[in-house]
Amino acid sequence: MAKNSNEKRAQLKQQCREAIVDDRLGLVVEPSKVRLQPPVEDRYVWSVTASHASLLKTCLSSGGELGRSLEAVSPESLQNGLSQAVETPGNMRNSLNGWKDTSESASKEEGSFTAKIRELEAANCYLRRDTRLESALDEGRTLRTKSCMLEREVETSMSTVQRQGEELARLRGGLVR
């Protein structure tokens, strides 16, 4: 009885794995044909965190060293994700309209963790840039306010100097007579 239950559980696990792979990549790769450095015709690449990239060049027995930092994705999703996360002048102009436009379409196309990470990196870049712009605007407003106050002070001082000059001229004229 216990063996039958374990077999059912193992079969369900395998079905779940196959469903996830099929849902994410839309292709089926036999476990014996999975490679750490797949050729282009295999239509998948590994997306791995930078800290674990060196492990792809080693022999992995179980993949336990990588944990969730290794994921098979389509090569296009990596290219799309990289172009969104990199700050370029074109991206900065486009991001003024909001980062969600590009990131939402990317997440609909690709349900992978890598796509989500790229989306969050793009959002982070957008928020950092937005914060810098807000700070610059606040600083500009503060400087404009100080400038206006100083201009008024200069005008007041100039009118005071002019009045005192006129009074001095009048007093000199009174002394000379």
Coordinates of C-alpha atoms in Angstrom, one line a residue:
M1 CA 0.0 0.0 0.0
A2 CA 2.7 2.4 0.9
K3 CA 4.5 1.6 -2.3
N4 CA 1.4 2.3 -4.4
S5 CA 1.0 5.7 -2.7
N6 CA 4.7 6.6 -3.3
E7 CA 4.3 5.6 -6.9
K8 CA 1.3 7.8 -7.3
R9 CA 3.0 10.7 -5.7
A10 CA 6.1 10.2 -7.9
Q11 CA 3.9 10.1 -11.0
L12 CA 2.1 13.3 -9.9
K13 CA 5.4 15.1 -9.3
Q14 CA 6.6 14.1 -12.7
Q15 CA 3.3 15.3 -14.3
C16 CA 3.7 18.6 -12.4
R17 CA 7.3 19.0 -13.6
E18 CA 6.3 18.4 -17.2
A19 CA 3.4 20.8 -17.0
I20 CA 5.6 23.5 -15.6
V21 CA 8.3 23.0 -18.2
D22 CA 5.7 23.0 -21.0
D23 CA 4.0 26.1 -19.6
R24 CA 7.2 28.1 -19.3
L25 CA 9.2 27.1 -22.4
G26 CA 6.6 25.5 -24.6
L27 CA 9.1 22.7 -25.4
V28 CA 9.9 19.3 -24.0
V29 CA 13.4 18.2 -23.3
E30 CA 14.1 14.7 -22.2
P31 CA 16.1 14.7 -19.0
S32 CA 18.9 12.7 -20.6
K33 CA 19.2 15.4 -23.3
V34 CA 19.5 18.4 -20.9
R35 CA 22.9 20.1 -21.2
L36 CA 24.6 22.7 -19.1
Q37 CA 25.8 24.4 -22.3
P38 CA 23.1 23.6 -24.8
P39 CA 23.6 24.3 -28.6
V40 CA 21.4 26.9 -30.3
E41 CA 19.2 24.2 -31.9
D42 CA 18.0 23.1 -28.4
R43 CA 16.0 26.4 -28.2
Y44 CA 16.8 27.0 -24.5
V45 CA 19.6 28.6 -22.4
W46 CA 20.2 28.7 -18.7
S47 CA 19.5 31.8 -16.8
V48 CA 21.7 31.8 -13.7
T49 CA 22.6 34.4 -11.1
A50 CA 26.0 36.0 -11.6
S51 CA 27.3 34.5 -8.3
H52 CA 26.6 30.9 -9.6
A53 CA 27.7 31.4 -13.3
S54 CA 30.9 29.5 -12.7
L55 CA 29.0 26.4 -11.7
L56 CA 27.7 26.0 -15.3
K57 CA 31.2 25.1 -16.3
T58 CA 31.5 22.3 -13.7
C59 CA 29.8 18.9 -13.5
L60 CA 26.6 19.2 -11.5
S61 CA 25.3 16.0 -10.0
S62 CA 22.0 17.2 -8.5
G63 CA 21.9 20.9 -9.1
G64 CA 21.5 21.4 -5.3
E65 CA 24.3 23.8 -5.2
L66 CA 22.3 26.2 -7.4
G67 CA 18.9 25.9 -5.8
R68 CA 16.4 28.3 -7.4
S69 CA 19.1 30.4 -9.0
L70 CA 19.2 28.2 -12.2
E71 CA 16.3 28.3 -14.7
A72 CA 15.8 27.2 -18.3
V73 CA 14.4 30.0 -20.4
S74 CA 14.1 30.8 -24.0
P75 CA 17.1 32.8 -25.4
E76 CA 14.8 35.6 -26.5
S77 CA 13.6 36.2 -23.0
L78 CA 17.1 36.9 -21.8
Q79 CA 17.7 39.3 -24.6
N80 CA 14.4 41.1 -24.0
G81 CA 15.0 41.3 -20.3
L82 CA 18.5 42.7 -20.6
S83 CA 17.4 45.4 -23.0
Q84 CA 14.7 46.5 -20.5
A85 CA 17.0 46.5 -17.5
V86 CA 19.8 48.5 -19.0
E87 CA 19.5 52.3 -18.6
T88 CA 20.1 53.9 -22.0
P89 CA 19.0 57.4 -23.1
G90 CA 16.2 55.8 -25.2
N91 CA 15.0 53.8 -22.2
M92 CA 15.0 56.9 -20.1
R93 CA 12.8 58.8 -22.5
N94 CA 10.5 55.8 -22.9
S95 CA 10.3 55.3 -19.1
L96 CA 8.9 58.8 -18.6
N97 CA 5.7 57.2 -19.9
G98 CA 6.0 54.6 -17.2
W99 CA 7.9 51.3 -16.9
K100 CA 4.8 49.2 -16.7
D101 CA 4.1 49.4 -20.5
T102 CA 7.2 47.3 -21.4
S103 CA 7.4 45.2 -18.2
E104 CA 3.8 44.0 -18.3
S105 CA 4.1 42.8 -21.9
A106 CA 7.4 41.0 -21.0
S107 CA 5.8 39.2 -18.0
K108 CA 2.8 38.1 -20.2
E109 CA 5.2 36.6 -22.8
E110 CA 7.5 34.9 -20.3
G111 CA 6.3 33.4 -16.9
S112 CA 9.8 32.7 -15.7
F113 CA 11.6 33.9 -12.7
T114 CA 14.2 35.5 -14.9
A115 CA 11.6 37.6 -16.6
K116 CA 10.2 38.7 -13.2
I117 CA 13.7 39.6 -12.0
R118 CA 14.3 41.7 -15.2
E119 CA 10.9 43.3 -14.7
L120 CA 11.7 44.2 -11.1
E121 CA 15.2 45.5 -12.1
A122 CA 13.5 47.7 -14.7
A123 CA 11.0 49.0 -12.1
N124 CA 13.8 49.6 -9.7
C125 CA 15.7 51.7 -12.3
Y126 CA 12.6 53.6 -13.1
L127 CA 11.9 54.3 -9.4
R128 CA 15.5 55.4 -8.7
R129 CA 15.4 57.7 -11.7
D130 CA 12.0 59.1 -10.7
T131 CA 13.3 59.8 -7.2
R132 CA 16.4 61.6 -8.6
L133 CA 14.1 63.7 -10.8
E134 CA 11.9 64.6 -7.9
S135 CA 14.9 65.6 -5.8
A136 CA 16.2 67.7 -8.6
L137 CA 12.8 69.4 -9.0
D138 CA 12.6 70.1 -5.3
E139 CA 16.1 71.5 -5.3
G140 CA 15.2 73.7 -8.3
R141 CA 12.1 75.0 -6.6
T142 CA 14.0 75.8 -3.4
L143 CA 16.7 77.7 -5.4
R144 CA 14.0 79.6 -7.3
T145 CA 12.4 80.6 -4.1
K146 CA 15.7 81.8 -2.6
S147 CA 16.5 83.6 -5.8
C148 CA 13.2 85.5 -5.7
M149 CA 13.8 86.4 -2.0
L150 CA 17.3 87.7 -2.8
E151 CA 16.0 89.7 -5.8
R152 CA 13.4 91.4 -3.6
E153 CA 16.1 92.1 -0.9
V154 CA 18.3 93.7 -3.6
E155 CA 15.5 95.8 -4.9
T156 CA 14.7 96.9 -1.3
S157 CA 18.3 97.7 -0.6
M158 CA 18.7 99.7 -3.9
S159 CA 15.6 101.8 -3.1
T160 CA 17.0 102.4 0.4
V161 CA 20.4 103.4 -1.0
Q162 CA 18.7 105.7 -3.5
R163 CA 16.5 107.4 -0.8
Q164 CA 19.6 107.8 1.4
G165 CA 21.5 109.2 -1.5
E166 CA 18.8 111.7 -2.2
E167 CA 18.6 112.7 1.5
L168 CA 22.4 113.1 1.6
A169 CA 22.3 115.3 -1.5
R170 CA 19.5 117.4 0.1
L171 CA 21.4 117.7 3.4
R172 CA 24.6 118.8 1.5
G173 CA 22.6 121.3 -0.4
G174 CA 21.3 122.7 2.9
L175 CA 24.7 122.9 4.4
V176 CA 26.1 124.7 1.4
R177 CA 23.5 127.5 1.4

